[in-house]
Short mmCIF file of C-alpha atoms in Angstrom, two decimals:
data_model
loop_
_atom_site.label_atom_id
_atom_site.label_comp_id
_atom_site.label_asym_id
_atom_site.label_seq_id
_atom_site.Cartn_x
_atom_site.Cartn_y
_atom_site.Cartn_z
CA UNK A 240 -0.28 23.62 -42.00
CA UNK A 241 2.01 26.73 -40.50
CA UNK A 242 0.73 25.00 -36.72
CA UNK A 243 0.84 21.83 -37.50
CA UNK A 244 5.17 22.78 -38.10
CA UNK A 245 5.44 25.18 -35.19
CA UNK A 246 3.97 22.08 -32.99
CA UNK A 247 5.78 19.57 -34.85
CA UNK A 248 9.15 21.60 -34.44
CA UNK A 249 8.10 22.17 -30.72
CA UNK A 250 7.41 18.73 -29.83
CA UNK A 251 10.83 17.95 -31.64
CA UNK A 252 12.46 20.46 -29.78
CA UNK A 253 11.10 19.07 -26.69
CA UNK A 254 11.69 15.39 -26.89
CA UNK A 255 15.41 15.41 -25.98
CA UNK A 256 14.52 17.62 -22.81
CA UNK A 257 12.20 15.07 -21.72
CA UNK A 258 14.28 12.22 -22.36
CA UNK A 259 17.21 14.02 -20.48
CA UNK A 260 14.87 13.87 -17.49
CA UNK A 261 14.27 10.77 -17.51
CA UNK A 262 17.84 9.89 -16.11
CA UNK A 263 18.42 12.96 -13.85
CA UNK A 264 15.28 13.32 -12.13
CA UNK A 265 14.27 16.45 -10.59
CA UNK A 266 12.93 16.10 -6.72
CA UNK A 267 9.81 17.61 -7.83
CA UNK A 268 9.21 14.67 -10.02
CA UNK A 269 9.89 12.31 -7.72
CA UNK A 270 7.83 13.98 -4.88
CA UNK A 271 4.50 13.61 -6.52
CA UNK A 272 5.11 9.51 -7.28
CA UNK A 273 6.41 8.48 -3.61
CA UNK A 274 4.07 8.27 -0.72
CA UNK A 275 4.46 9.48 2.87
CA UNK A 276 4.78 6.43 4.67
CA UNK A 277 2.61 7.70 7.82
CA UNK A 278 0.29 10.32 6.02
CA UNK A 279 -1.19 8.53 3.08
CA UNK A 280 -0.13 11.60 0.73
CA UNK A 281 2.36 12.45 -1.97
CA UNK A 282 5.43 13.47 -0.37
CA UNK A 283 5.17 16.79 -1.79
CA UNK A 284 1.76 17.21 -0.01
CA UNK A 285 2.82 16.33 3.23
CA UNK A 286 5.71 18.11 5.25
CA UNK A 287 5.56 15.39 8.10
CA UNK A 288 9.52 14.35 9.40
CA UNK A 289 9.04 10.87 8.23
CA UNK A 290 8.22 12.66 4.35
CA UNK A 291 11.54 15.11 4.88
CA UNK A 292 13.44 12.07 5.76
CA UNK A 293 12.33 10.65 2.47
CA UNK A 294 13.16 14.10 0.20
CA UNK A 295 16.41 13.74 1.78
CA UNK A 296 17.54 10.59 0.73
CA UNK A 297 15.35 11.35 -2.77
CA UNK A 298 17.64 14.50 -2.69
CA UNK A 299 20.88 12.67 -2.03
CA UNK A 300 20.58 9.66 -4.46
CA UNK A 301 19.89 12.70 -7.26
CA UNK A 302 22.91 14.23 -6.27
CA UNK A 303 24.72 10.90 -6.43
CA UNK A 304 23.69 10.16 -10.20
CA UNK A 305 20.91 8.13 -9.56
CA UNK A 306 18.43 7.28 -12.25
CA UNK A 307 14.50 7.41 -11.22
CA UNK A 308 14.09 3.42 -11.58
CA UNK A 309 17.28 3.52 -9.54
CA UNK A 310 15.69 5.73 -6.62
CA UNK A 311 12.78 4.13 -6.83
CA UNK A 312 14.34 0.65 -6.49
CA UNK A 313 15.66 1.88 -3.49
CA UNK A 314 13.04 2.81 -1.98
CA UNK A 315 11.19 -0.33 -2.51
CA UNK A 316 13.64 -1.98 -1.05
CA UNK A 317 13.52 0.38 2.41
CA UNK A 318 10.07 0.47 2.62
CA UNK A 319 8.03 -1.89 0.42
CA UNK A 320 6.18 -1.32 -2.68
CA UNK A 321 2.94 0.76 -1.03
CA UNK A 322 5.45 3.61 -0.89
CA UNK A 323 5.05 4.66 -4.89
CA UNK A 324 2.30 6.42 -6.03
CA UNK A 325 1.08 4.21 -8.54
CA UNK A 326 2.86 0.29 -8.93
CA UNK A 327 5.84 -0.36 -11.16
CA UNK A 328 5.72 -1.34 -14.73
CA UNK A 329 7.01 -4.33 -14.07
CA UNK A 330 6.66 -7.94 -12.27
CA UNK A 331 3.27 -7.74 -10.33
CA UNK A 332 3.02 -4.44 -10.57
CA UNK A 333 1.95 -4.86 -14.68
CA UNK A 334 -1.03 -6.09 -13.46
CA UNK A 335 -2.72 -3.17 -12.33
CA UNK A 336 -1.78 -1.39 -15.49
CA UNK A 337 -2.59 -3.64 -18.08
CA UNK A 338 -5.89 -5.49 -16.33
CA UNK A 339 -8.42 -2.18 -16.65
CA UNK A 340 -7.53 -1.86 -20.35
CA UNK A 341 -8.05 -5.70 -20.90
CA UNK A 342 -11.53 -5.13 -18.68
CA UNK A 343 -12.20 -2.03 -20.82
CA UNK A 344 -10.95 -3.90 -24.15
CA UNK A 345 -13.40 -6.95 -23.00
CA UNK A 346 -16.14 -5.07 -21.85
CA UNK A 347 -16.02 -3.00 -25.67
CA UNK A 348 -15.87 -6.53 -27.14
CA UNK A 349 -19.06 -7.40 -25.45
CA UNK A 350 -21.01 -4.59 -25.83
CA UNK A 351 -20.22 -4.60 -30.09
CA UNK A 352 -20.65 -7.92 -30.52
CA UNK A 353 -24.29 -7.63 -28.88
CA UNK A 354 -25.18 -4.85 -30.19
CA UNK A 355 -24.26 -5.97 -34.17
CA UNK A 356 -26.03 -9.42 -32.75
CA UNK A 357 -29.37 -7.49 -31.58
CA UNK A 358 -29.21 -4.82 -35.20
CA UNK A 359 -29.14 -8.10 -37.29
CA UNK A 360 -31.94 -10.05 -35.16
CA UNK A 361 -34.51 -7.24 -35.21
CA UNK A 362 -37.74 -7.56 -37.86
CA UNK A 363 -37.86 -4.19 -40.29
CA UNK A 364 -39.82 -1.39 -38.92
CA UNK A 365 -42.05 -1.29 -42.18
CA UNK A 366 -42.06 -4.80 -42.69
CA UNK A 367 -45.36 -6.43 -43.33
CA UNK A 368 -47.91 -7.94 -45.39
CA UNK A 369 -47.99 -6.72 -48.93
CA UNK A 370 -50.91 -4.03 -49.68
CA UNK A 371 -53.81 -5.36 -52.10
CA UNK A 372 -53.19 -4.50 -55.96
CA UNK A 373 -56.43 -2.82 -56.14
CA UNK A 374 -55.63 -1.14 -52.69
CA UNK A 375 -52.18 -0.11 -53.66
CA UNK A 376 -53.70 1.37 -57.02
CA UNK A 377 -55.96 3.41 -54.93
CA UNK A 378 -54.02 5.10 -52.54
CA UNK A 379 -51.48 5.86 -55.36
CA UNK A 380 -54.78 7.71 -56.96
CA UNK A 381 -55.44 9.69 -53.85
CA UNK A 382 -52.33 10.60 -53.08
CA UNK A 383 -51.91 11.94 -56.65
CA UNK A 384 -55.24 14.26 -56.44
CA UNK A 385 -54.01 15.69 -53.35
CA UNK A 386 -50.98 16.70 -55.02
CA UNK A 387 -52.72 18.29 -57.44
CA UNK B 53 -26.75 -17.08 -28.80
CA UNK B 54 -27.56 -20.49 -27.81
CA UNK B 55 -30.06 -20.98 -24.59
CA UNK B 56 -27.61 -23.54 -23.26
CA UNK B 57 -24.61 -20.64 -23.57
CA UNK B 58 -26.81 -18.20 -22.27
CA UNK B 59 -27.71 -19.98 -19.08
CA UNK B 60 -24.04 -20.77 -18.72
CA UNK B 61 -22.89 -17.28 -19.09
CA UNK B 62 -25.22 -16.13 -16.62
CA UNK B 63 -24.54 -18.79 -14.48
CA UNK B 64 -20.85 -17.90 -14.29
CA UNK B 65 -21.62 -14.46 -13.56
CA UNK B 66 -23.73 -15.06 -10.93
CA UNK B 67 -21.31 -17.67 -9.32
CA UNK B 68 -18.60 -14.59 -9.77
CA UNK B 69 -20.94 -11.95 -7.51
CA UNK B 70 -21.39 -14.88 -4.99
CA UNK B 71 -17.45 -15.42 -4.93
CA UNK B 72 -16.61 -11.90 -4.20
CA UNK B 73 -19.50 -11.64 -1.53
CA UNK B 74 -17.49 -14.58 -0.06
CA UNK B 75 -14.34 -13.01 -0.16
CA UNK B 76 -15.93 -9.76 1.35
CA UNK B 77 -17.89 -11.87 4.22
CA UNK B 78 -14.49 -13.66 5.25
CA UNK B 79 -11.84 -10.62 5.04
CA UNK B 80 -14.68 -8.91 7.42
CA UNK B 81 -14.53 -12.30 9.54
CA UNK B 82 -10.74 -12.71 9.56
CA UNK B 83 -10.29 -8.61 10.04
CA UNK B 84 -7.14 -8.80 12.62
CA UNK B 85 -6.39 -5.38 12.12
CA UNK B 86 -7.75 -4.75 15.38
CA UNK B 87 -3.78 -5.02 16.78
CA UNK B 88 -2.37 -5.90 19.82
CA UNK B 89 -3.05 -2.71 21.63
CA UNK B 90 -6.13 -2.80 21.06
CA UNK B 91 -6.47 -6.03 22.16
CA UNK B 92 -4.71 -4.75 25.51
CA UNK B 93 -7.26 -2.08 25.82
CA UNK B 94 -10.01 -4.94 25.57
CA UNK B 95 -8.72 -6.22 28.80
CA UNK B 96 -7.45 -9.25 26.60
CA UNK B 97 -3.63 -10.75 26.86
CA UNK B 98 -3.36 -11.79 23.14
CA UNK B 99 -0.07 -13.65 21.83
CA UNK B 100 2.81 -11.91 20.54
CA UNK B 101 2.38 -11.65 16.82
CA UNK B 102 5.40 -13.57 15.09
CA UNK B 103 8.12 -11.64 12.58
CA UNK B 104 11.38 -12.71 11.59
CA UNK B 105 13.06 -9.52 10.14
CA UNK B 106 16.80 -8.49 9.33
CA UNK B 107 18.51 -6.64 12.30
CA UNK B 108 19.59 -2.79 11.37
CA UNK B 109 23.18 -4.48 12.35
CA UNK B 110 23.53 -6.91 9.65
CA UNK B 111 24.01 -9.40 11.80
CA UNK B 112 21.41 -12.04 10.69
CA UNK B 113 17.71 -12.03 11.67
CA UNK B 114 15.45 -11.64 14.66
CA UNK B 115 12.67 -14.16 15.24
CA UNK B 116 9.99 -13.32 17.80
CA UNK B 117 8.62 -16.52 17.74
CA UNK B 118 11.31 -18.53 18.53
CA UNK B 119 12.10 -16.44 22.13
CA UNK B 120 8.75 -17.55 23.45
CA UNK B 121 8.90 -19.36 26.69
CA UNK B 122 12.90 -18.64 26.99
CA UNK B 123 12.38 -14.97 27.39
CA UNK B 124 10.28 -12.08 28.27
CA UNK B 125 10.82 -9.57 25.72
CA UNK B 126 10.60 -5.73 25.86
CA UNK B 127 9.20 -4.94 22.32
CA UNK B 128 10.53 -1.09 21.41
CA UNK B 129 8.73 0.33 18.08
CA UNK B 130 10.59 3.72 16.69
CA UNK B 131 11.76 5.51 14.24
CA UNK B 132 15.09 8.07 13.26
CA UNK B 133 11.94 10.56 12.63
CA UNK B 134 10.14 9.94 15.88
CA UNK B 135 11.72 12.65 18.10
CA UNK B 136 9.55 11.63 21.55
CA UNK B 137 11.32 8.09 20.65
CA UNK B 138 14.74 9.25 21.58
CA UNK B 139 13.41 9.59 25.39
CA UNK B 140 12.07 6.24 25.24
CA UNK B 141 14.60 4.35 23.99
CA UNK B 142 16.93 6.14 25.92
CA UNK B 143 15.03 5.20 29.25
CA UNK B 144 15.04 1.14 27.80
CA UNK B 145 18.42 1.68 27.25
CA UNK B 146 19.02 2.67 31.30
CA UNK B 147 16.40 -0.06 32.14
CA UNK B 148 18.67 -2.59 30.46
CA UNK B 149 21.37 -2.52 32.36
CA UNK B 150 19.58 -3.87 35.18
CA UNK B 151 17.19 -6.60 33.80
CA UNK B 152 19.26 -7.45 29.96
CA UNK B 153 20.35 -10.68 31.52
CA UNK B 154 16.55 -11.24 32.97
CA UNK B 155 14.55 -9.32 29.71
CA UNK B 156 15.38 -9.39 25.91
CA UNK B 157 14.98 -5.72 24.75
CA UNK B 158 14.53 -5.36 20.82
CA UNK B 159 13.40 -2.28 18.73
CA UNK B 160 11.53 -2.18 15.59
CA UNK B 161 12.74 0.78 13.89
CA UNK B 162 9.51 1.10 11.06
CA UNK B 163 8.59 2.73 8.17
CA UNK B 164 11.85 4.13 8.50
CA UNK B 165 15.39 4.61 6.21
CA UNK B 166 17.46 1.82 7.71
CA UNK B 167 20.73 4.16 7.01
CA UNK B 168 19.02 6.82 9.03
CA UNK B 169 17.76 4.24 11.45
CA UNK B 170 21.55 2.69 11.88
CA UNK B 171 23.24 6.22 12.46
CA UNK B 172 20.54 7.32 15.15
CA UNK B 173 20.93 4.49 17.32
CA UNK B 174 24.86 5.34 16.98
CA UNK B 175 24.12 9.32 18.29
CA UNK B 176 21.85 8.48 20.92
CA UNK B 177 23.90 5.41 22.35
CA UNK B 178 21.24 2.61 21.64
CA UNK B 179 22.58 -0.88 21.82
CA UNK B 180 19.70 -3.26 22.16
CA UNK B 181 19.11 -4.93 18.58
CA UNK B 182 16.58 -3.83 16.33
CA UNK B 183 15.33 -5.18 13.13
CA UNK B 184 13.68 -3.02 10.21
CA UNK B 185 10.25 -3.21 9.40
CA UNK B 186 10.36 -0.87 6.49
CA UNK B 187 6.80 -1.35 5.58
CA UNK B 188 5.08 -0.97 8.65
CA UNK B 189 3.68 -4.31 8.50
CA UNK B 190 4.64 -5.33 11.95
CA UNK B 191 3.56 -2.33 13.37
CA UNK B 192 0.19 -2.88 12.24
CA UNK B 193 -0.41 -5.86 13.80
CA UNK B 194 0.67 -4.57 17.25
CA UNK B 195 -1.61 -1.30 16.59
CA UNK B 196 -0.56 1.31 14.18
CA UNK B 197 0.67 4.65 14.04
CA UNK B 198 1.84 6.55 16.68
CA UNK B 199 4.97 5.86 17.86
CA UNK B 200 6.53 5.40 20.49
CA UNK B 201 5.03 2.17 21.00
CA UNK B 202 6.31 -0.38 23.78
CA UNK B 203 5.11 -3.28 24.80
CA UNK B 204 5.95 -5.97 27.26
CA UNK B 205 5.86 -10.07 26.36
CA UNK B 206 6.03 -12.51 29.31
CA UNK B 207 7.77 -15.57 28.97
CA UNK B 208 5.04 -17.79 28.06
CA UNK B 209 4.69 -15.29 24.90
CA UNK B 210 1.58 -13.46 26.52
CA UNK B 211 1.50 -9.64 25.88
CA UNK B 212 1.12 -8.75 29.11
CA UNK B 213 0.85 -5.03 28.50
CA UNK B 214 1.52 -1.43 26.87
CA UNK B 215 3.69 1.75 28.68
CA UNK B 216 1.19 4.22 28.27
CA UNK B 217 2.61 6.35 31.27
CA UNK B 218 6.21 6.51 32.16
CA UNK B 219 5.63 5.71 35.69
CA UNK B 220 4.74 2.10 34.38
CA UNK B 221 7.94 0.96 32.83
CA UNK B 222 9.76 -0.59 36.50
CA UNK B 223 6.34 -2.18 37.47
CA UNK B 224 6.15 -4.08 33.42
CA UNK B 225 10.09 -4.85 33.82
CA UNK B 226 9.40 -6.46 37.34
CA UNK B 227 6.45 -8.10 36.15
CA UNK B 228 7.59 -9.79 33.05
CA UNK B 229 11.29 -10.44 34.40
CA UNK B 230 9.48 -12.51 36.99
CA UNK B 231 6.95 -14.39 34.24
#
């Protein structure tokens, strides 16, 4: 109970931090979600002019009050949307988030749905004809000598 | 499940696998990433692949297509981050003043910060328009990365060639300023 508080208080504590960032990004953040457009890297893996040119006016635009949507806007706008990292959430760019998790949701669907179908269509594992009175009434008489 | 809804659930799938196989069979088919310079290199004179981008200048648009048979063009790819393009342009800058009237000369500053782009043609004195291909999409169609890249359009809209060495620059200019 005493860490569940600490890490509640912590993630409290946290929260505005994060949501600070969000507004005033840091070039570190942005580095790791813009491409290089001539090396095919993050920017902060590659140290290529064309990638400086890009921290620069990442750099600039942060210094100017720019918002990360903001920067990234404008950079979409310079050199087309194959210069983020990973697509936008928003317009087109939804698509490639949201279709895996419907494909994953679907798939999930399909697999449940068969497997409840193929529990509920199989025969019994002990099913079968029913033993012989007499039969029955013998094997419950072995069984009970053995026991004894 | 039904037979009927099985057969049609396979059915679709199958017609699915065959779709994409299509799809993969005519992206190989159509594959025109090759580019103009390699083209060139082929010993092949393909046509000048059309764009109509914004100029760095504002000052409306450029559209390749619609110079063909009024001009040969001088076709200048660079960038504000390409340092061995200041040389080049600078030389197509010098070779304009003697065949601009003859020979349209227009850069295609790529994959490149247009603000950067419009104060580096400012430093180094370059005054042929250029338009901004931002994404590099043009650029890919005439070959790729690197740059420098120049090439050379006859009037009839013919590439007739690339500058791979410097000497060739006068003998393109003659040859497409006569086309």
């Amino acid at each position: 109970m005493r860490t569940f508080v600490l890490v509640l208080v912590a993630t409290l504590l946290a929260a505005p931090v994060a949501y600070a960032s969000e507004p005033h990004p840091t070039l570190n953040e942005l580095e790791g979600e813009v491409m290089c457009p001539v090396c095919g890297t993050t920017l902060d893996q590659s140290s290529s002019p064309a990638a400086q040119q890009i921290k620069r006016v990442i750099a600039s635009r942060i210094a100017a009050g720019d918002t990360k949507s903001q920067i990234k806007d404008r950079l979409v706008a310079e050199y087309g949307g194959a210069i983020l990292a990973a697509p936008q959430h928003k317009g087109f760019g939804l698509l490639a988030w949201w279709l895996p998790i419907a494909g994953i949701i679907a798939a999930a669907a399909i697999v449940g749905v068969g497997a409840w179908r193929w529990s509920r269509g199989r025969e019994p594992l002990l099913a079968g004809p029913p033993l012989d009175p007499a039969l029955e009434a013998r094997l419950n008489d072995e069984l009970r000598r053995l026991d004894d | 499940m039904s037979r009927s809804a099985r057969l049609a659930a396979q059915g679709l799938a199958v017609a699915l696998v065959v779709g994409l196989l299509g799809l993969l069979v005519w992206r190989v088919a159509n594959d025109n990433t090759k580019g103009v310079s390699q083209a060139l290199k082929d010993g092949q004179h393909p046509t000048a692949p059309a764009f109509d981008l914004s100029r760095l200048d504002g000052r409306g648009r450029i559209d390749l297509a619609s110079l063909r048979g009024k001009k040969p063009i001088v076709l200048d790819f660079w960038a504000s981050w390409c340092v061995p393009c200041i040389h080049e342009s600078k030389r197509l800058e010098a070779a304009r003043k003697h065949y601009g009237d003859r020979v349209a000369f227009i850069g295609v500053d790529t994959k490149d910060f247009s603000g950067d782009a419009r104060r580096w043609q400012r430093k180094h004195g370059i005054t042929y328009p250029s338009v901004h291909d931002g994404s590099g999409g043009v650029l890919t169609k005439w070959g790729g990365l690197p740059i420098p890249r120049i090439f050379f359009v006859a009037r009839s809209g013919k590439v007739v060639g690339e500058l791979v060495v410097e000497e060739d620059l006068p003998r393109y200019l003659r040859q497409i300023a006569a086309s």
